[in-house]
Amino acid sequence: MTDRIIIFDTTLRDGEQSPGASMTKDEKLRIARQLERLRVDVIEAGFAASSDGDFEAVKAIAAAIKDSAVCSLARANVRDIERSAQALEGAARARIHTFIATSALHMEQKLRMTPEQVLEQAKQSVRFARDKIADVEFSPEDGYRSDPDFLCRVLEAVIDEGASTINIPDTVGYAVPALFGEFIRDLRQRIPNADKAMWSVHCHNDLGMAVANSLAGVMVGGARQIECTINGLGERAGNCSLEEVVMALKTRKDYFNLAVGIDTTQIVPASRLVAQTTGFVVQPNKAVVGANAFAHASGIHQDGVLKARGTYEIMRAEDVGWPTNKMVLGKLSGRNAFKQRLRDLGVALATEAEVNAAFSKFKELADRKSDIFDEDIIALVMDESLASEHEHYRLLALSQHSETGKRPHANVVFAAGETEWRTESDGNGPVDASVKAIESKLQTGAEMLLYSVNAITSGSTESQGEVTVRLQHGGRVVNGVGADPDIVVASAKAYLSALNKLRTNAERVAAQG
Ligand code: KIV
Ligand code: ZN
């Protein structure tokens, strides 16, 4: 019989821990809905005790999602577990994921606890969590660098307390595949009650081996849950990438002989949504979801693919959700065609008012740009979702003048709550002038860490520009994203969107702090 792999997505928790990837409640909810369409088994929606914002996000996701289990991370203490249980109250299927570090380095230097104290706290926390919710996952943080004898004692004890999933993190991405697989296998062999729990792997990508390590954990170690993120998002070099690990299991089923419940046609829409929301652009040569993943540039390859696709393709682009007909809509397209396209793209707008607002934006865009591609529609809907959050700062109008040999000048009109501001400035270029104009009024003092422009669709100067701005202020890092055929306008939108995030996001507690 073919075993099934549980796909546990932690884009909204570990992914969000990337500096600058923090998301608003509405953004998280939108991604959670896409993860449900992707049919992931478990959505780690956040770390409820880390901030009021994350608590609300986990709560909203728990209320909205029906087909995937919804999970909240909790440190191994009463308050975190209680907050998680409260946030998960409305969930159709809820899971608490509690963790404590077990490596000597973390216990001594970070927790300043003895191994016996850690063991006791792990047991008590799992017991407490089990009183609240039936489905409890336990992770020994920095598990791979922990002493195996001590780890066996902790894991046996927490299984006895009722942990139904045991997740082994390679927190710092130190493992190599063969050793990681053997590590999991040895734990499972040595722990007498190991068969009472589902075994899981959680690999970070510091040495670029997160996917390989996860697969070794499955094949050699016998794990049956993989923790991963869309686009491999996550702290430092990120986590195991969902799209890569799932497509490896599917494409090499002859070798792995394992089933996954993922609807792979939702992979590319999920990847785009996460990239557009966080501003973490996907590199063109990224496996499965990179713009070049299915592009055949060399003449020999093109010739081969035209004669027989299998010559250079091991997966079909349409099976992972790359749109087959690239050009979709234009100026003459009606509301029904627009709604149908949204459905095809897996975009669910909650109300008719949202559809109407998106449709009128679509019409505005179609007046300025002859061909509207899928990517344009996603950007437009993202923009609409931002606007519908009643953002404090909103761009109302922008004009700029630049001329060879003259210093560019920008006039910007933007709303700050109910107030309308008119402002102007010079700058090195029109983008700089626009940002300086906004700053001259608001004087936020935020430091810009990143400014990037990407063409939403390739191959034409008609493309919309998508701008990402990363700002740092008061120890916090946020990303703002804006899209428009005019990149100066897109830049001003992105800047204001980042300022909105700086304004609203409450302080968070770091999961691995
Ligand atoms: O990497 C890690 O150790 C984690 C744990 C909290 C599971 O993310
Ligand atoms: Zn992690």
Short mmCIF file of C-alpha atoms and ligand atoms in Angstrom, two decimals:
data_model
loop_
_atom_site.label_atom_id
_atom_site.label_comp_id
_atom_site.label_asym_id
_atom_site.label_seq_id
_atom_site.Cartn_x
_atom_site.Cartn_y
_atom_site.Cartn_z
CA MET A 1 0.00 0.00 0.00
CA THR A 2 1.20 3.54 -0.79
CA ASP A 3 1.82 5.69 2.28
CA ARG A 4 0.63 9.27 2.26
CA ILE A 5 2.82 12.27 3.10
CA ILE A 6 1.23 14.99 5.21
CA ILE A 7 2.14 18.41 3.86
CA PHE A 8 2.43 20.91 6.71
CA ASP A 9 2.79 24.44 5.35
CA THR A 10 4.47 27.02 7.58
CA THR A 11 4.65 29.96 5.13
CA LEU A 12 2.48 32.02 7.48
CA ARG A 13 4.63 31.26 10.54
CA ASP A 14 8.25 30.30 9.77
CA GLY A 15 8.04 31.99 6.35
CA GLU A 16 6.80 35.16 7.94
CA GLN A 17 9.84 35.16 10.24
CA SER A 18 12.04 36.30 7.31
CA PRO A 19 12.99 39.90 8.03
CA GLY A 20 10.61 42.04 6.01
CA ALA A 21 8.11 39.28 5.21
CA SER A 22 5.60 40.21 7.91
CA MET A 23 2.03 40.19 6.63
CA THR A 24 -1.20 41.81 7.67
CA LYS A 25 -4.18 39.76 8.86
CA ASP A 26 -5.96 40.15 5.52
CA GLU A 27 -2.86 39.15 3.57
CA LYS A 28 -2.45 36.06 5.74
CA LEU A 29 -6.09 35.14 5.29
CA ARG A 30 -5.79 35.47 1.52
CA ILE A 31 -2.74 33.18 1.50
CA ALA A 32 -4.43 30.71 3.85
CA ARG A 33 -7.36 30.45 1.42
CA GLN A 34 -4.91 29.73 -1.40
CA LEU A 35 -3.18 27.08 0.75
CA GLU A 36 -6.56 25.47 1.29
CA ARG A 37 -7.14 25.44 -2.49
CA LEU A 38 -3.70 23.88 -2.80
CA ARG A 39 -5.03 21.23 -0.38
CA VAL A 40 -2.21 21.35 2.13
CA ASP A 41 -3.02 19.10 5.08
CA VAL A 42 -1.98 21.51 7.83
CA ILE A 43 -1.64 25.31 7.71
CA GLU A 44 0.58 26.74 10.44
CA ALA A 45 -1.25 30.05 10.56
CA GLY A 46 1.05 31.86 12.97
CA PHE A 47 2.36 32.13 16.48
CA ALA A 48 -0.68 33.38 18.36
CA ALA A 49 1.15 34.54 21.50
CA SER A 50 3.75 36.55 19.57
CA SER A 51 1.56 39.62 19.05
CA ASP A 52 -2.08 40.71 19.08
CA GLY A 53 -1.89 40.95 15.29
CA ASP A 54 -0.80 37.34 14.95
CA PHE A 55 -3.45 36.22 17.43
CA GLU A 56 -6.14 37.89 15.31
CA ALA A 57 -4.70 36.41 12.12
CA VAL A 58 -4.70 32.85 13.53
CA LYS A 59 -8.24 33.38 14.78
CA ALA A 60 -9.50 34.64 11.41
CA ILE A 61 -7.82 31.76 9.56
CA ALA A 62 -9.19 29.22 12.04
CA ALA A 63 -12.70 30.57 11.42
CA ALA A 64 -12.38 30.64 7.61
CA ILE A 65 -10.55 27.42 6.72
CA LYS A 66 -12.51 24.18 6.61
CA ASP A 67 -10.51 21.69 4.53
CA SER A 68 -7.05 21.97 6.10
CA ALA A 69 -6.17 21.67 9.78
CA VAL A 70 -5.13 25.04 11.25
CA CYS A 71 -2.18 25.14 13.63
CA SER A 72 -0.65 27.72 15.96
CA LEU A 73 2.91 27.63 17.24
CA ALA A 74 3.41 27.97 21.01
CA ARG A 75 6.51 28.01 23.15
CA ALA A 76 6.37 25.37 25.86
CA ASN A 77 4.62 27.53 28.44
CA VAL A 78 1.08 27.94 29.76
CA ARG A 79 0.46 31.43 28.35
CA ASP A 80 1.52 30.60 24.80
CA ILE A 81 -0.51 27.41 24.76
CA GLU A 82 -3.58 29.17 26.18
CA ARG A 83 -3.33 31.94 23.56
CA SER A 84 -3.03 29.35 20.80
CA ALA A 85 -6.04 27.41 22.06
CA GLN A 86 -8.10 30.63 22.26
CA ALA A 87 -7.13 31.68 18.74
CA LEU A 88 -7.98 28.22 17.39
CA GLU A 89 -11.38 27.98 19.11
CA GLY A 90 -13.47 28.27 15.93
CA ALA A 91 -11.36 25.86 13.82
CA ALA A 92 -12.88 22.85 12.07
CA ARG A 93 -9.62 21.00 12.83
CA ALA A 94 -7.11 22.57 15.20
CA ARG A 95 -3.54 21.73 16.12
CA ILE A 96 -1.18 23.19 18.73
CA HIS A 97 2.51 23.00 17.88
CA THR A 98 4.59 23.44 20.99
CA PHE A 99 8.37 23.50 21.12
CA ILE A 100 11.39 23.85 23.37
CA ALA A 101 15.08 23.71 22.53
CA THR A 102 16.93 20.49 23.40
CA SER A 103 20.49 21.04 22.17
CA ALA A 104 23.13 21.67 24.84
CA LEU A 105 24.01 24.97 23.19
CA HIS A 106 20.44 26.27 23.22
CA MET A 107 19.62 24.94 26.70
CA GLU A 108 22.75 26.40 28.29
CA GLN A 109 23.19 29.64 26.39
CA LYS A 110 19.67 30.62 25.37
CA LEU A 111 17.24 29.06 27.83
CA ARG A 112 19.68 28.84 30.77
CA MET A 113 17.92 25.68 31.86
CA THR A 114 19.20 22.25 32.83
CA PRO A 115 18.24 19.25 30.69
CA GLU A 116 16.00 17.98 33.54
CA GLN A 117 14.14 21.31 33.60
CA VAL A 118 13.67 21.20 29.83
CA LEU A 119 12.37 17.62 30.02
CA GLU A 120 9.89 18.58 32.75
CA GLN A 121 8.71 21.68 30.87
CA ALA A 122 8.25 19.72 27.64
CA LYS A 123 6.11 17.10 29.44
CA GLN A 124 3.98 19.66 31.29
CA SER A 125 3.41 21.69 28.14
CA VAL A 126 2.28 18.75 26.05
CA ARG A 127 0.00 17.61 28.90
CA PHE A 128 -1.46 21.10 29.17
CA ALA A 129 -1.91 21.41 25.40
CA ARG A 130 -3.60 17.99 25.22
CA ASP A 131 -6.14 19.19 27.81
CA LYS A 132 -7.06 21.97 25.41
CA ILE A 133 -6.84 20.32 21.97
CA ALA A 134 -6.57 16.68 20.84
CA ASP A 135 -4.04 17.26 18.07
CA VAL A 136 -0.68 18.25 19.59
CA GLU A 137 2.65 18.44 17.79
CA PHE A 138 5.92 18.68 19.68
CA SER A 139 9.25 19.95 18.31
CA PRO A 140 12.62 19.76 20.05
CA GLU A 141 14.13 22.97 18.66
CA ASP A 142 17.65 22.47 17.28
CA GLY A 143 16.73 18.79 17.45
CA TYR A 144 19.33 17.66 14.92
CA ARG A 145 22.17 19.10 17.03
CA SER A 146 20.79 17.61 20.25
CA ASP A 147 22.30 14.70 22.16
CA PRO A 148 20.41 11.63 20.84
CA ASP A 149 20.18 9.98 24.31
CA PHE A 150 18.59 13.07 25.83
CA LEU A 151 16.36 13.54 22.78
CA CYS A 152 15.08 9.96 23.12
CA ARG A 153 14.12 10.62 26.76
CA VAL A 154 12.28 13.84 25.88
CA LEU A 155 10.44 12.40 22.89
CA GLU A 156 9.39 9.21 24.66
CA ALA A 157 8.04 11.33 27.53
CA VAL A 158 6.05 13.72 25.33
CA ILE A 159 4.54 10.86 23.33
CA ASP A 160 3.44 9.39 26.67
CA GLU A 161 1.84 12.76 27.47
CA GLY A 162 -0.14 12.57 24.22
CA ALA A 163 1.86 14.35 21.50
CA SER A 164 0.51 12.88 18.27
CA THR A 165 3.17 14.35 15.95
CA ILE A 166 6.89 14.50 16.66
CA ASN A 167 8.67 17.00 14.46
CA ILE A 168 12.46 16.99 14.20
CA PRO A 169 13.80 20.40 13.18
CA ASP A 170 17.16 21.00 11.60
CA THR A 171 16.83 24.53 12.92
CA VAL A 172 20.11 25.87 11.56
CA GLY A 173 20.26 23.89 8.31
CA TYR A 174 23.32 21.88 9.41
CA ALA A 175 22.22 18.40 8.33
CA VAL A 176 23.26 16.41 5.27
CA PRO A 177 20.76 13.99 3.72
CA ALA A 178 22.18 10.56 4.60
CA LEU A 179 22.99 11.55 8.19
CA PHE A 180 19.66 13.29 8.75
CA GLY A 181 17.74 10.26 7.46
CA GLU A 182 19.71 7.95 9.77
CA PHE A 183 19.19 10.33 12.69
CA ILE A 184 15.39 10.10 12.33
CA ARG A 185 15.52 6.34 11.75
CA ASP A 186 17.62 5.78 14.90
CA LEU A 187 15.28 7.87 17.04
CA ARG A 188 12.28 5.91 15.79
CA GLN A 189 14.05 2.62 16.44
CA ARG A 190 15.21 3.52 19.93
CA ILE A 191 12.03 5.11 21.31
CA PRO A 192 9.71 2.35 22.54
CA ASN A 193 6.45 4.26 21.90
CA ALA A 194 7.64 5.83 18.59
CA ASP A 195 4.83 4.12 16.67
CA LYS A 196 2.22 6.09 18.67
CA ALA A 197 3.18 9.30 16.86
CA MET A 198 3.41 10.63 13.31
CA TRP A 199 7.04 11.62 12.56
CA SER A 200 7.77 14.86 10.84
CA VAL A 201 10.78 16.75 9.46
CA HIS A 202 11.41 20.50 9.45
CA CYS A 203 14.54 21.49 7.54
CA HIS A 204 16.14 24.87 7.01
CA ASN A 205 18.09 25.63 3.86
CA ASP A 206 21.34 27.19 5.07
CA LEU A 207 23.45 24.76 3.03
CA GLY A 208 20.88 24.43 0.24
CA MET A 209 19.90 20.91 1.34
CA ALA A 210 16.50 21.44 2.98
CA VAL A 211 14.54 19.56 0.30
CA ALA A 212 17.10 16.73 0.08
CA ASN A 213 17.23 16.43 3.88
CA SER A 214 13.43 16.33 4.13
CA LEU A 215 13.24 13.58 1.51
CA ALA A 216 15.95 11.60 3.31
CA GLY A 217 13.99 12.04 6.54
CA VAL A 218 11.09 10.41 4.73
CA MET A 219 12.87 7.67 2.80
CA VAL A 220 15.58 6.66 5.29
CA GLY A 221 14.01 7.91 8.52
CA GLY A 222 10.39 6.92 7.92
CA ALA A 223 8.92 10.40 8.57
CA ARG A 224 5.49 10.91 7.04
CA GLN A 225 5.01 14.65 7.52
CA ILE A 226 7.10 17.34 5.78
CA GLU A 227 7.12 20.93 6.99
CA CYS A 228 7.71 23.40 4.17
CA THR A 229 6.91 26.84 2.80
CA ILE A 230 5.84 28.34 -0.51
CA ASN A 231 8.90 29.55 -2.46
CA GLY A 232 11.06 28.18 0.38
CA LEU A 233 10.36 31.38 2.32
CA GLY A 234 11.77 31.43 5.82
CA GLU A 235 14.42 32.68 8.21
CA ARG A 236 17.90 33.21 6.74
CA ALA A 237 18.16 30.91 3.68
CA GLY A 238 14.59 29.74 4.20
CA ASN A 239 12.79 26.45 4.71
CA CYS A 240 12.21 23.35 2.62
CA SER A 241 10.33 24.55 -0.45
CA LEU A 242 6.82 23.10 -0.82
CA GLU A 243 6.77 23.20 -4.60
CA GLU A 244 10.11 21.41 -4.91
CA VAL A 245 9.44 18.70 -2.37
CA VAL A 246 5.91 18.02 -3.67
CA MET A 247 6.99 17.90 -7.32
CA ALA A 248 9.92 15.63 -6.42
CA LEU A 249 7.51 13.20 -4.74
CA LYS A 250 5.09 13.37 -7.67
CA THR A 251 7.59 13.32 -10.55
CA ARG A 252 9.69 10.51 -9.02
CA LYS A 253 6.79 8.45 -7.70
CA ASP A 254 8.55 5.49 -9.33
CA TYR A 255 11.23 5.87 -6.64
CA PHE A 256 9.43 7.38 -3.63
CA ASN A 257 6.15 5.48 -4.02
CA LEU A 258 4.42 7.96 -1.72
CA ALA A 259 1.14 9.84 -2.21
CA VAL A 260 0.50 13.55 -1.58
CA GLY A 261 -2.90 15.24 -1.52
CA ILE A 262 -1.71 18.53 -3.11
CA ASP A 263 -3.53 20.02 -6.10
CA THR A 264 -0.37 20.88 -8.00
CA THR A 265 -2.19 23.19 -10.43
CA GLN A 266 -2.47 25.66 -7.54
CA ILE A 267 1.30 25.81 -6.99
CA VAL A 268 2.15 28.72 -9.31
CA PRO A 269 -0.81 30.87 -8.16
CA ALA A 270 0.30 30.23 -4.55
CA SER A 271 3.89 31.12 -5.38
CA ARG A 272 2.87 34.37 -7.07
CA LEU A 273 0.55 35.33 -4.27
CA VAL A 274 3.26 34.83 -1.64
CA ALA A 275 5.87 36.67 -3.74
CA GLN A 276 3.56 39.59 -4.43
CA THR A 277 2.41 39.82 -0.82
CA THR A 278 5.83 39.68 0.78
CA GLY A 279 7.88 41.34 -1.95
CA PHE A 280 10.26 38.35 -1.88
CA VAL A 281 10.73 37.96 -5.59
CA VAL A 282 11.23 34.44 -6.97
CA GLN A 283 14.56 34.02 -8.76
CA PRO A 284 14.03 33.22 -12.48
CA ASN A 285 15.92 29.93 -12.32
CA LYS A 286 14.10 28.66 -9.21
CA ALA A 287 12.85 25.09 -9.67
CA VAL A 288 9.15 24.70 -10.56
CA VAL A 289 8.03 28.30 -9.95
CA GLY A 290 10.84 30.42 -11.45
CA ALA A 291 10.01 32.30 -14.66
CA ASN A 292 12.58 30.19 -16.55
CA ALA A 293 11.66 26.84 -15.00
CA PHE A 294 9.92 25.77 -18.22
CA ALA A 295 11.62 28.13 -20.69
CA HIS A 296 13.77 26.51 -23.34
CA ALA A 297 16.22 29.05 -24.71
CA SER A 298 18.82 27.08 -26.59
CA GLY A 299 18.03 26.07 -30.13
CA ILE A 300 18.82 22.41 -29.50
CA HIS A 301 16.46 22.26 -26.53
CA GLN A 302 13.68 24.12 -28.35
CA ASP A 303 13.98 21.77 -31.28
CA GLY A 304 13.87 18.75 -28.98
CA VAL A 305 10.82 19.98 -27.04
CA LEU A 306 8.93 20.74 -30.25
CA LYS A 307 9.58 17.19 -31.48
CA ALA A 308 8.83 15.49 -28.16
CA ARG A 309 8.23 17.36 -24.89
CA GLY A 310 9.84 14.64 -22.83
CA THR A 311 13.26 15.29 -24.36
CA TYR A 312 13.91 18.20 -22.00
CA GLU A 313 10.81 18.36 -19.76
CA ILE A 314 10.26 16.12 -16.76
CA MET A 315 7.12 17.97 -15.62
CA ARG A 316 4.39 19.75 -17.56
CA ALA A 317 4.11 23.50 -16.93
CA GLU A 318 0.32 23.33 -16.83
CA ASP A 319 0.43 20.62 -14.12
CA VAL A 320 2.01 23.09 -11.69
CA GLY A 321 -0.33 25.90 -12.66
CA TRP A 322 1.55 27.86 -15.31
CA PRO A 323 -1.17 29.43 -17.45
CA THR A 324 -1.24 27.96 -20.95
CA ASN A 325 -2.95 30.86 -22.73
CA LYS A 326 -0.91 33.83 -21.65
CA MET A 327 -3.05 36.68 -22.97
CA VAL A 328 -6.39 36.74 -21.30
CA LEU A 329 -8.42 39.91 -21.30
CA GLY A 330 -8.54 43.38 -22.84
CA LYS A 331 -10.50 46.60 -23.02
CA LEU A 332 -13.61 44.98 -24.47
CA SER A 333 -13.84 42.15 -21.95
CA GLY A 334 -16.95 42.19 -19.83
CA ARG A 335 -17.63 41.66 -16.14
CA ASN A 336 -18.51 37.98 -16.59
CA ALA A 337 -15.28 37.22 -18.44
CA PHE A 338 -13.38 39.03 -15.69
CA LYS A 339 -15.17 37.06 -12.95
CA GLN A 340 -14.53 33.79 -14.79
CA ARG A 341 -10.83 34.63 -15.09
CA LEU A 342 -10.67 35.36 -11.36
CA ARG A 343 -12.23 31.95 -10.70
CA ASP A 344 -9.74 30.26 -13.06
CA LEU A 345 -6.89 31.94 -11.22
CA GLY A 346 -8.28 30.70 -7.92
CA VAL A 347 -8.90 34.24 -6.66
CA ALA A 348 -11.92 34.39 -4.37
CA LEU A 349 -13.16 37.90 -3.65
CA ALA A 350 -15.40 37.82 -0.62
CA THR A 351 -18.13 40.27 -1.64
CA GLU A 352 -19.79 41.62 -4.81
CA ALA A 353 -18.53 45.05 -3.77
CA GLU A 354 -14.95 43.73 -3.94
CA VAL A 355 -15.61 42.22 -7.38
CA ASN A 356 -17.07 45.53 -8.57
CA ALA A 357 -14.12 47.50 -7.24
CA ALA A 358 -11.66 45.07 -8.85
CA PHE A 359 -13.58 45.21 -12.14
CA SER A 360 -13.50 48.99 -12.30
CA LYS A 361 -9.73 48.90 -11.61
CA PHE A 362 -9.42 46.34 -14.39
CA LYS A 363 -11.25 48.69 -16.77
CA GLU A 364 -8.97 51.57 -15.80
CA LEU A 365 -5.94 49.39 -16.43
CA ALA A 366 -7.33 48.14 -19.75
CA ASP A 367 -7.69 51.75 -20.90
CA ARG A 368 -3.97 52.23 -20.38
CA LYS A 369 -2.63 48.80 -21.35
CA SER A 370 -3.95 46.82 -24.31
CA ASP A 371 -3.30 43.25 -23.14
CA ILE A 372 -4.15 42.22 -19.61
CA PHE A 373 -2.29 39.09 -18.50
CA ASP A 374 -2.95 36.79 -15.56
CA GLU A 375 -0.12 38.42 -13.63
CA ASP A 376 -1.75 41.84 -14.13
CA ILE A 377 -5.02 40.55 -12.73
CA ILE A 378 -3.33 39.08 -9.66
CA ALA A 379 -1.45 42.35 -9.05
CA LEU A 380 -4.64 44.32 -9.47
CA VAL A 381 -6.57 42.16 -7.03
CA MET A 382 -3.72 42.34 -4.54
CA ASP A 383 -3.80 46.10 -4.85
CA GLU A 384 -7.54 46.04 -4.37
CA SER A 385 -7.18 43.92 -1.26
CA LEU A 386 -4.72 46.44 0.16
CA ALA A 387 -7.06 49.31 -0.57
CA SER A 388 -9.99 47.47 0.94
CA GLU A 389 -8.14 47.32 4.24
CA HIS A 390 -8.85 51.04 4.56
CA GLU A 391 -5.19 51.86 4.59
CA HIS A 392 -4.21 55.01 6.42
CA TYR A 393 -1.91 56.31 3.67
CA ARG A 394 -3.23 56.19 0.10
CA LEU A 395 -1.82 57.66 -3.07
CA LEU A 396 -4.33 60.01 -4.72
CA ALA A 397 -2.36 61.61 -7.53
CA LEU A 398 1.19 62.01 -8.74
CA SER A 399 2.85 64.03 -11.45
CA GLN A 400 6.52 64.35 -12.15
CA HIS A 401 8.81 66.04 -14.57
CA SER A 402 12.18 64.79 -15.70
CA GLU A 403 14.28 66.10 -18.52
CA THR A 404 17.84 65.45 -19.63
CA GLY A 405 20.21 67.70 -17.73
CA LYS A 406 17.53 68.94 -15.29
CA ARG A 407 16.84 67.80 -11.75
CA PRO A 408 13.59 65.77 -11.65
CA HIS A 409 10.66 67.14 -9.68
CA ALA A 410 7.55 65.37 -8.32
CA ASN A 411 4.18 66.59 -7.01
CA VAL A 412 2.37 64.06 -4.85
CA VAL A 413 -1.14 64.09 -3.39
CA PHE A 414 -1.85 61.43 -0.77
CA ALA A 415 -4.35 60.77 1.96
CA ALA A 416 -3.35 60.24 5.58
CA GLY A 417 -6.58 59.05 7.18
CA GLU A 418 -9.11 61.79 6.45
CA THR A 419 -6.48 64.43 5.65
CA GLU A 420 -5.31 65.15 2.13
CA TRP A 421 -1.67 66.16 1.76
CA ARG A 422 -0.13 67.98 -1.19
CA THR A 423 3.61 67.91 -1.35
CA GLU A 424 6.50 68.27 -3.78
CA SER A 425 10.23 67.73 -3.98
CA ASP A 426 13.25 67.44 -6.23
CA GLY A 427 15.28 64.27 -6.32
CA ASN A 428 18.04 62.38 -8.13
CA GLY A 429 15.37 60.76 -10.27
CA PRO A 430 11.56 60.88 -10.39
CA VAL A 431 11.22 57.99 -7.92
CA ASP A 432 13.59 59.66 -5.48
CA ALA A 433 11.71 62.95 -5.89
CA SER A 434 8.35 61.26 -5.13
CA VAL A 435 9.65 59.48 -2.04
CA LYS A 436 11.34 62.68 -0.82
CA ALA A 437 8.09 64.57 -1.36
CA ILE A 438 6.20 62.08 0.85
CA GLU A 439 8.95 62.10 3.47
CA SER A 440 9.05 65.91 3.55
CA LYS A 441 5.50 65.81 4.93
CA LEU A 442 5.59 62.69 7.10
CA GLN A 443 9.21 62.75 8.32
CA THR A 444 9.06 59.11 9.37
CA GLY A 445 12.84 58.75 9.35
CA ALA A 446 12.43 55.18 8.05
CA GLU A 447 15.56 53.75 6.46
CA MET A 448 15.17 52.18 3.01
CA LEU A 449 16.86 48.77 2.88
CA LEU A 450 15.65 47.66 -0.52
CA TYR A 451 14.10 49.16 -3.62
CA SER A 452 13.37 46.84 -6.53
CA VAL A 453 11.33 47.04 -9.72
CA ASN A 454 10.14 44.01 -11.66
CA ALA A 455 8.14 43.78 -14.82
CA ILE A 456 4.99 41.83 -13.93
CA THR A 457 4.87 40.29 -17.38
CA SER A 458 7.98 39.76 -19.43
CA GLY A 459 8.71 40.64 -23.03
CA SER A 460 7.22 44.12 -23.41
CA THR A 461 7.67 47.67 -22.15
CA GLU A 462 3.88 47.73 -21.85
CA SER A 463 4.23 45.63 -18.71
CA GLN A 464 3.14 46.93 -15.32
CA GLY A 465 6.02 47.58 -12.97
CA GLU A 466 5.85 45.92 -9.58
CA VAL A 467 7.89 47.76 -6.99
CA THR A 468 9.02 46.44 -3.62
CA VAL A 469 10.24 48.80 -0.93
CA ARG A 470 11.74 47.47 2.30
CA LEU A 471 11.85 49.91 5.20
CA GLN A 472 13.41 49.68 8.63
CA HIS A 473 12.30 51.71 11.58
CA GLY A 474 12.44 51.23 15.35
CA GLY A 475 13.97 47.75 15.00
CA ARG A 476 11.27 46.56 12.61
CA VAL A 477 11.59 45.68 8.94
CA VAL A 478 8.58 45.73 6.58
CA ASN A 479 7.96 45.37 2.86
CA GLY A 480 5.58 47.44 0.77
CA VAL A 481 4.51 46.43 -2.73
CA GLY A 482 2.87 48.57 -5.44
CA ALA A 483 1.98 47.88 -9.07
CA ASP A 484 1.21 50.26 -11.93
CA PRO A 485 2.16 50.69 -15.59
CA ASP A 486 3.93 53.88 -14.42
CA ILE A 487 6.83 52.78 -12.21
CA VAL A 488 7.00 56.13 -10.42
CA VAL A 489 3.37 55.69 -9.36
CA ALA A 490 4.09 52.05 -8.43
CA SER A 491 7.02 53.26 -6.31
CA ALA A 492 4.96 55.83 -4.43
CA LYS A 493 2.27 53.20 -3.79
CA ALA A 494 4.89 50.73 -2.54
CA TYR A 495 6.42 53.36 -0.25
CA LEU A 496 3.04 54.28 1.27
CA SER A 497 2.15 50.60 1.64
CA ALA A 498 5.36 50.00 3.62
CA LEU A 499 4.58 53.04 5.81
CA ASN A 500 1.12 51.60 6.47
CA LYS A 501 2.72 48.39 7.69
CA LEU A 502 5.16 50.23 9.92
CA ARG A 503 2.25 52.13 11.37
CA THR A 504 -0.03 49.22 12.17
CA ASN A 505 2.02 46.10 12.94
CA ALA A 506 2.43 45.56 16.65
CA GLU A 507 5.67 44.26 18.19
CA ARG A 508 6.20 40.53 17.86
CA VAL A 509 8.05 38.00 19.94
CA ALA A 510 10.53 35.96 17.88
CA ALA A 511 9.84 32.22 17.81
CA GLN A 512 13.46 31.25 18.06
CA GLY A 513 14.60 34.23 20.09
O1 KIV B 1 13.32 25.75 12.94
C1 KIV B 1 12.78 25.46 14.01
O2 KIV B 1 13.37 24.86 14.92
C2 KIV B 1 11.39 25.87 14.19
C3 KIV B 1 10.69 25.31 15.37
C4 KIV B 1 9.92 26.34 16.10
C5 KIV B 1 9.87 24.14 14.95
O3 KIV B 1 10.85 26.57 13.37
ZN ZN B 2 11.99 26.63 11.48
#
